[in-house]
Tab-separated table of C-alpha atoms in Angstrom:
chain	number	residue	atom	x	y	z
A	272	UNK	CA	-1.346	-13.311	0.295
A	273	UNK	CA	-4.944	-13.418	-0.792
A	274	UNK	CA	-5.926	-13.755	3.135
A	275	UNK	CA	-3.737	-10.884	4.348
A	276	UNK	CA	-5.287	-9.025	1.178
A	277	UNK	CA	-8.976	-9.115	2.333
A	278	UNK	CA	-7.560	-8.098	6.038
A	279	UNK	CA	-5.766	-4.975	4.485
A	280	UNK	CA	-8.955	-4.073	1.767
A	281	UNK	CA	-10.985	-3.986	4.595
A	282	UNK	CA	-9.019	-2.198	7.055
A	283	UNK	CA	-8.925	0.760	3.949
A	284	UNK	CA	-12.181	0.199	3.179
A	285	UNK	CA	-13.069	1.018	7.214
A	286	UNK	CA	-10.924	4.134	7.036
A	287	UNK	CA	-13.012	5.496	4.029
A	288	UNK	CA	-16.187	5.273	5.834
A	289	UNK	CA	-15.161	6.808	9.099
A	290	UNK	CA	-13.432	9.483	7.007
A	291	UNK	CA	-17.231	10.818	5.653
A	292	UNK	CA	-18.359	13.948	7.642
A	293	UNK	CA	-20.421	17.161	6.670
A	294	UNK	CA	-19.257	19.111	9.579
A	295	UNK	CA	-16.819	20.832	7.558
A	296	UNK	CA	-16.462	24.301	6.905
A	297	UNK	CA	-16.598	26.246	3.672
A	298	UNK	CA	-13.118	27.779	1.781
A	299	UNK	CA	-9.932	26.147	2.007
A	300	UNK	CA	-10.981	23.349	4.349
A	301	UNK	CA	-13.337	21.995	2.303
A	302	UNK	CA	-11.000	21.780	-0.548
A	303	UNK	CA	-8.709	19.871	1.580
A	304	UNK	CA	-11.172	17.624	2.958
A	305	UNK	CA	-12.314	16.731	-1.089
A	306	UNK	CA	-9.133	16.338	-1.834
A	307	UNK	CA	-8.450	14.025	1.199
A	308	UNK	CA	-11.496	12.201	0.800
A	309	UNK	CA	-10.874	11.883	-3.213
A	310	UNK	CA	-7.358	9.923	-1.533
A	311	UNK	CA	-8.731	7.541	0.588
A	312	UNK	CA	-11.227	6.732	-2.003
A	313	UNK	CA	-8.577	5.950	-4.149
A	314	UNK	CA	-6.686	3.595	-1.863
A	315	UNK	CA	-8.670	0.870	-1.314
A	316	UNK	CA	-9.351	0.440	-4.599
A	317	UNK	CA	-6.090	-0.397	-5.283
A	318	UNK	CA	-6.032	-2.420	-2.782
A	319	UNK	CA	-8.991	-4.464	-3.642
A	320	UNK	CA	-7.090	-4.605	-7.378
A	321	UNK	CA	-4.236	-6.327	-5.948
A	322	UNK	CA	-6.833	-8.426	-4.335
A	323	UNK	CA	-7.742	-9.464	-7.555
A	324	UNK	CA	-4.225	-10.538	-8.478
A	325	UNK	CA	-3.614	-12.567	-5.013
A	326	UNK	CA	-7.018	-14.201	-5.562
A	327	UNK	CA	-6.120	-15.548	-9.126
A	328	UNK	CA	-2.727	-16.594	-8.241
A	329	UNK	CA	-3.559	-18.456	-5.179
A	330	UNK	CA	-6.219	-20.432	-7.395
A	331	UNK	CA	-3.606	-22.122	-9.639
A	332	UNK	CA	-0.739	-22.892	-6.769
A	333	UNK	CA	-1.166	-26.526	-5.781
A	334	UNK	CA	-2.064	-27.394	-2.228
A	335	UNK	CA	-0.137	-30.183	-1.267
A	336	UNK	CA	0.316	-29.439	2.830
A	337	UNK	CA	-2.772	-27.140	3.147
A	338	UNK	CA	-6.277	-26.474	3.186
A	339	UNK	CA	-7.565	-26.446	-0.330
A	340	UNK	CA	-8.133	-22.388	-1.471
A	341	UNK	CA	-11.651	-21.458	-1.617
A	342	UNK	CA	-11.611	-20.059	-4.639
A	343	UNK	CA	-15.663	-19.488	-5.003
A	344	UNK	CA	-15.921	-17.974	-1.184
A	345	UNK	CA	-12.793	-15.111	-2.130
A	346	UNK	CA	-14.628	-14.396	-5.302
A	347	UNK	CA	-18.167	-13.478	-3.257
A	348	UNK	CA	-15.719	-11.518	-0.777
A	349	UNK	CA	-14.162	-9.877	-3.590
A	350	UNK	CA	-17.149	-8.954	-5.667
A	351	UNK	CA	-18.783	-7.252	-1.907
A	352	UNK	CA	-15.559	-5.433	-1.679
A	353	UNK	CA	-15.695	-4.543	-5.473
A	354	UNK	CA	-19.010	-3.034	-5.249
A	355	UNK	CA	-18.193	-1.361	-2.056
A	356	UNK	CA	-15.609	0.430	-3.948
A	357	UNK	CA	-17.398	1.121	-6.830
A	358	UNK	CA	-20.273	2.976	-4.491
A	359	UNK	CA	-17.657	5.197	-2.795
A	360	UNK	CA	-17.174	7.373	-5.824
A	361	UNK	CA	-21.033	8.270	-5.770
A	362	UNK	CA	-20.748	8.988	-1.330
A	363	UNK	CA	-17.010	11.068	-2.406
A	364	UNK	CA	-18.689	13.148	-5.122
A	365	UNK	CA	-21.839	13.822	-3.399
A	366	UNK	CA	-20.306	15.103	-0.114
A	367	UNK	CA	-17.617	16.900	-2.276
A	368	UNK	CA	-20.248	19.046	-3.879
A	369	UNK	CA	-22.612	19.610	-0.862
A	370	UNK	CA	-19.482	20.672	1.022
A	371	UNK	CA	-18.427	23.096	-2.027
A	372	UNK	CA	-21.584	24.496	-2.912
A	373	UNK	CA	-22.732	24.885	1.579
A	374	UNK	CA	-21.520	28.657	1.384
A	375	UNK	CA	-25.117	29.505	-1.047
A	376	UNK	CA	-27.053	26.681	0.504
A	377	UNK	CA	-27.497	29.064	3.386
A	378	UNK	CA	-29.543	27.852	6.793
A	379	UNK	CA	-30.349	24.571	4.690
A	380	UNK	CA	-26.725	24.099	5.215
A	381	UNK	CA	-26.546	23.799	8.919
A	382	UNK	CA	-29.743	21.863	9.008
A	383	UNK	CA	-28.384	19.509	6.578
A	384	UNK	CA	-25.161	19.058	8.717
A	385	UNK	CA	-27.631	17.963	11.727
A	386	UNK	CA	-29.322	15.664	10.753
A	387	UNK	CA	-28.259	13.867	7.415
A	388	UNK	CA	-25.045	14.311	9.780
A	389	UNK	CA	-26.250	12.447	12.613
A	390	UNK	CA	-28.029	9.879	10.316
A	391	UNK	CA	-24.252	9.376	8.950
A	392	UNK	CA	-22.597	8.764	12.100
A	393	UNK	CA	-25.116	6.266	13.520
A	394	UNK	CA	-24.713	4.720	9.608
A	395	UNK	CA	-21.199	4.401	10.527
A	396	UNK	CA	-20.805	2.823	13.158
A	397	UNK	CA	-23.676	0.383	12.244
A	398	UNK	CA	-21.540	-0.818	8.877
A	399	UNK	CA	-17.673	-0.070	10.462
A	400	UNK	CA	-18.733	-2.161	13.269
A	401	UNK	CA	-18.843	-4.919	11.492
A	402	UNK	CA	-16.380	-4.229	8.598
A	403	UNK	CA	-14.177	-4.146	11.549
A	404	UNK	CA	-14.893	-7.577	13.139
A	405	UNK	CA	-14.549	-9.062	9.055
A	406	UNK	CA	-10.752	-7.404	9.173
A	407	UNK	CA	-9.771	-8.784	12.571
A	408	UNK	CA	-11.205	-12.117	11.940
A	409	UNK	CA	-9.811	-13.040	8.403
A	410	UNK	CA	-6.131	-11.829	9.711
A	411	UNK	CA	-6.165	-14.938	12.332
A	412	UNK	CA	-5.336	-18.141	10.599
A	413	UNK	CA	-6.475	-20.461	13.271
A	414	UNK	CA	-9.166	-20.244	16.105
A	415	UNK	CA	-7.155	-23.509	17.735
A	416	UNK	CA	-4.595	-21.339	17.736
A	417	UNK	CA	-6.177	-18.069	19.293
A	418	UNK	CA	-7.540	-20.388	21.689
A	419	UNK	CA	-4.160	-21.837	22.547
A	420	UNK	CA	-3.051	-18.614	23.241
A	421	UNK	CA	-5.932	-16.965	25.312
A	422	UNK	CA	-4.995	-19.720	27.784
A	423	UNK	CA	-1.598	-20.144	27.871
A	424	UNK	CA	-1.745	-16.543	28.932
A	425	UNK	CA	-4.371	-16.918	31.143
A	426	UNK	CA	-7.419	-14.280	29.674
A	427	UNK	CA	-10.761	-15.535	30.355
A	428	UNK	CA	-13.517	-13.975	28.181
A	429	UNK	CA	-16.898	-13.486	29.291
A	430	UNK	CA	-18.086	-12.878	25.694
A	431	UNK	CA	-21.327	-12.093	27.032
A	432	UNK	CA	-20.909	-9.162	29.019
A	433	UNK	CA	-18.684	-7.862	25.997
A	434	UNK	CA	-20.203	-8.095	23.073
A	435	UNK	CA	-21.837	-4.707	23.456
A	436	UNK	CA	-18.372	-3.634	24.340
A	437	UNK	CA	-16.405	-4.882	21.643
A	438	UNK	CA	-16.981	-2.233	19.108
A	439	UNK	CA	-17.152	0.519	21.585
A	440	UNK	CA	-20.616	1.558	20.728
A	441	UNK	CA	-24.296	0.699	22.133
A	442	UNK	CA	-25.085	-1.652	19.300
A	443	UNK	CA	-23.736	-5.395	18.536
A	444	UNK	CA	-21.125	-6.241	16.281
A	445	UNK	CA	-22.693	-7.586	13.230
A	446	UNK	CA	-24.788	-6.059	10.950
A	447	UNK	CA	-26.993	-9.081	10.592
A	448	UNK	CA	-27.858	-8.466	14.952
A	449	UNK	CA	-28.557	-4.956	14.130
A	450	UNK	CA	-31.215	-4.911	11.299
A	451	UNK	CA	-34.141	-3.086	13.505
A	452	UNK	CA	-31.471	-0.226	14.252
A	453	UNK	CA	-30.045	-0.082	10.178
A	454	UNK	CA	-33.504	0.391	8.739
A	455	UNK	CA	-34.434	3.045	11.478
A	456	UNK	CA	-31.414	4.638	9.888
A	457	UNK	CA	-32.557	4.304	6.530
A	458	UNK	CA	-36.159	5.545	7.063
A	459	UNK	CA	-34.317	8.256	8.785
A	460	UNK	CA	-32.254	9.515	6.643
A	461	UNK	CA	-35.026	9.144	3.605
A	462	UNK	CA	-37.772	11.146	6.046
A	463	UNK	CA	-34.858	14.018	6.337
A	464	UNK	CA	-33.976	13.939	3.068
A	465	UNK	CA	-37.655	15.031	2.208
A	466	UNK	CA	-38.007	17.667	4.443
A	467	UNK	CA	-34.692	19.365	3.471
A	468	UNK	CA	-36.091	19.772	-0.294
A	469	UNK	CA	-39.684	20.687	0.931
A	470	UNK	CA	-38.321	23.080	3.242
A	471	UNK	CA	-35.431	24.377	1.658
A	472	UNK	CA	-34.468	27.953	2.335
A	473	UNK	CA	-31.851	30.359	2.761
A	474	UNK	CA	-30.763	29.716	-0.969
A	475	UNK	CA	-28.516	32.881	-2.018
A	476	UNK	CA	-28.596	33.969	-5.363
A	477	UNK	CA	-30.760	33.785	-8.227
A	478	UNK	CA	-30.034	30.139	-9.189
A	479	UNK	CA	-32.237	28.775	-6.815
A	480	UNK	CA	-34.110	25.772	-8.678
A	481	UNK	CA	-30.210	24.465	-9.840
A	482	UNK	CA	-29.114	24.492	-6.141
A	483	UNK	CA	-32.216	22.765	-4.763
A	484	UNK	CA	-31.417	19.768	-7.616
A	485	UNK	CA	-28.348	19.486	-6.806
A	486	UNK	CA	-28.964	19.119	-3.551
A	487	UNK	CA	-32.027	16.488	-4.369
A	488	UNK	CA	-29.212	14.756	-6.377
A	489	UNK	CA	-26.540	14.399	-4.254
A	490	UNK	CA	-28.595	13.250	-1.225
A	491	UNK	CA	-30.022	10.781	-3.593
A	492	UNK	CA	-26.613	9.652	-4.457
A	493	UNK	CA	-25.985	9.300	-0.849
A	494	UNK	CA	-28.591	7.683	-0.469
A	495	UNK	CA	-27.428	4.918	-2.759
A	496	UNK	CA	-24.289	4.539	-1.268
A	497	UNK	CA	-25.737	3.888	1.792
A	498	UNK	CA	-28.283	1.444	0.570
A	499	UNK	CA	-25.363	-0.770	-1.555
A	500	UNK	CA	-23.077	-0.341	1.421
A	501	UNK	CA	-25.959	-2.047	3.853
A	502	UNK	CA	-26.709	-4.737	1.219
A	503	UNK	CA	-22.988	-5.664	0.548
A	504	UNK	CA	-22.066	-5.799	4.536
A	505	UNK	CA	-24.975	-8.408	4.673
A	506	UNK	CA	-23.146	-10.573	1.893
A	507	UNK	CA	-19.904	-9.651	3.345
A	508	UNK	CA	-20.693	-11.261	6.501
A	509	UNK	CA	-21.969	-14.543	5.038
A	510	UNK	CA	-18.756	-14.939	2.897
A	511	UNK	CA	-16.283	-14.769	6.333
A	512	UNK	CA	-18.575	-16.799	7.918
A	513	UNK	CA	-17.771	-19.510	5.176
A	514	UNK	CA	-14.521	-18.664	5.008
A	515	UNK	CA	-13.843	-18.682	8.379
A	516	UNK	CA	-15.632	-22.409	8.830
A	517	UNK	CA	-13.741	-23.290	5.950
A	518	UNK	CA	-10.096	-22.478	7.291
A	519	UNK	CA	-11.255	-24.395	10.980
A	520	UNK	CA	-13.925	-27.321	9.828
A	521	UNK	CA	-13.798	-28.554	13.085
A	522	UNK	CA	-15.034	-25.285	15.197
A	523	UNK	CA	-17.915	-23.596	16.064
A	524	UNK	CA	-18.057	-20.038	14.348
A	525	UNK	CA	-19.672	-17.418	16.193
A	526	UNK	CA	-17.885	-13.837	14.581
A	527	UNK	CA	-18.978	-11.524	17.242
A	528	UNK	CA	-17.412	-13.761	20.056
A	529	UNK	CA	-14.045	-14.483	18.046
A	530	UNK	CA	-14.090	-10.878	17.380
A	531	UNK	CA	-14.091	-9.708	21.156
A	532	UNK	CA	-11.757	-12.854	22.029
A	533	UNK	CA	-9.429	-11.147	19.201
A	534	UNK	CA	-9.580	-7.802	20.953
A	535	UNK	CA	-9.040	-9.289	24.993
A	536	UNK	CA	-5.949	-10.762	23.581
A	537	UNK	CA	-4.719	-7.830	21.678
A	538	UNK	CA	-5.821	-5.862	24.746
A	539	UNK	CA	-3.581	-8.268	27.445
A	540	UNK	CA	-1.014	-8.144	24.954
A	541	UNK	CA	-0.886	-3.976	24.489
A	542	UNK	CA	-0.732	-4.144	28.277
A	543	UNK	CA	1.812	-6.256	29.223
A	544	UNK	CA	4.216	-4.104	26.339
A	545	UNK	CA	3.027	-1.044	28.691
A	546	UNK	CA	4.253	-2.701	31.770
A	547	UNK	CA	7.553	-4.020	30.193
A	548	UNK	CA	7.973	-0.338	28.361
């Protein structure tokens, strides 16, 4: 239960992120996308509560015919996946009240959407890449397995050629092989941050100074997010990679490769349910 736990947190916990985006227009649409947002905040946090549970039962049941539990290795995953959660509230209200308040931010607004927006989405990808490859990897139980059944059906991976492939984007996998392209986000974002409160314009009404803080505030906030987020994924990674090792002591652990063998045999199998269909 606690495995299937982290897979499921961390499928929720990929949904959230994907699910932040400022191109959204004012009135009723960005009340529903608060509101939506506000939801699948809410979701993985219970989720990573029932964690919690699953992790504290499985540390008292005896393990006569198993692998011992690593108790120590699902608390690090669980305290990542805690703070994770904790963050979101700061990345949920911040967007919330950009996204309310855009209709008197004026032309700010649509510079704001460009590039804080495109700092986002390359963000995104970065972190969801691998938060991705962590879910797929803790839901298989054994690599002797998954390599039992990549031959019996006859795939042959050239991990190699597919790495870049895997995650359907131009970087790798894991965050830890994409540090150069995280902090170019980071500096990004920060260097458009500034220039969006020294150049702020367009404000309507009198109330000027209180929109330009609020704006300073929840970009800030942002900001944070995206900082704990990066740091977390880091000590995410190094928690499945023990886990992982732990659950198949005799194998070789590479993520990235198990990762795109996961996906050529989900792949083979999606097709051959096509053909039979």
């Amino acid at each position: 239960m606690a495995r299937s736990g982290i897979s499921k947190s961390l499928k929720l916990l990929h949904q959230f992120v994907e699910s932040i985006d400022f191109c959204i227009d004012s009135g009723n649409k960005s009340k529903m996308f608060s509101k939506e947002l506000n939801e699948k905040e809410n979701k993985p946090r219970v989720s990573s509560n029932e964690l919690r549970n699953f992790i504290a039962e499985a540390g008292v049941e005896p393990n006569f015919w198993s692998i011992p539990f690593h108790g120590v290795c699902y608390g690090k995953l669980l305290g990542s996946l805690s703070k994770m959660v904790d963050v979101m509230h700061f990345a949920t209200q911040a967007i919330g009240l950009l996204v309310q308040e855009s209709h008197k931010l004026g032309a700010t607004w649509v510079i704001l959407q460009q590039l804080i927006g495109e700092d986002l989405e390359l963000f995104k990808k970065l972190v969801n890449s691998s938060v991705q490859c962590f879910e797929k990897v803790t839901s298989v139980a054994s690599l002797e397995k998954l390599e039992k059944d990549l031959e019996s059906k006859n795939i042959s991976c050239d991990v190699e050629s597919g790495k870049s492939a895997a995650n359907g984007s131009e970087f790798n996998v894991l965050i830890s092989e994409n540090e150069e392209a995280l902090e170019g986000v980071l500096s990004s974002f920060v260097k458009h941050t500034r220039e969006l409160v020294d150049e702020a314009h367009g404000f309507e009404g009198d109330d000027r100074d209180k929109i330009k803080s609020q704006m300073v505030l929840c970009l800030s906030a942002l900001g944070f997010w995206i900082d704990c987020l990066m740091k977390e994924t880091r000590e995410m990674e190094k928690s499945v990679q023990e886990l992982v090792q732990w659950d198949n002591p005799t194998s070789h652990i590479h993520m990235s490769e198990i990762y795109f063998k996961i996906n050529a045999l989900h792949t083979h199998n999606k097709e051959q349910n096509t053909v039979f269909d």
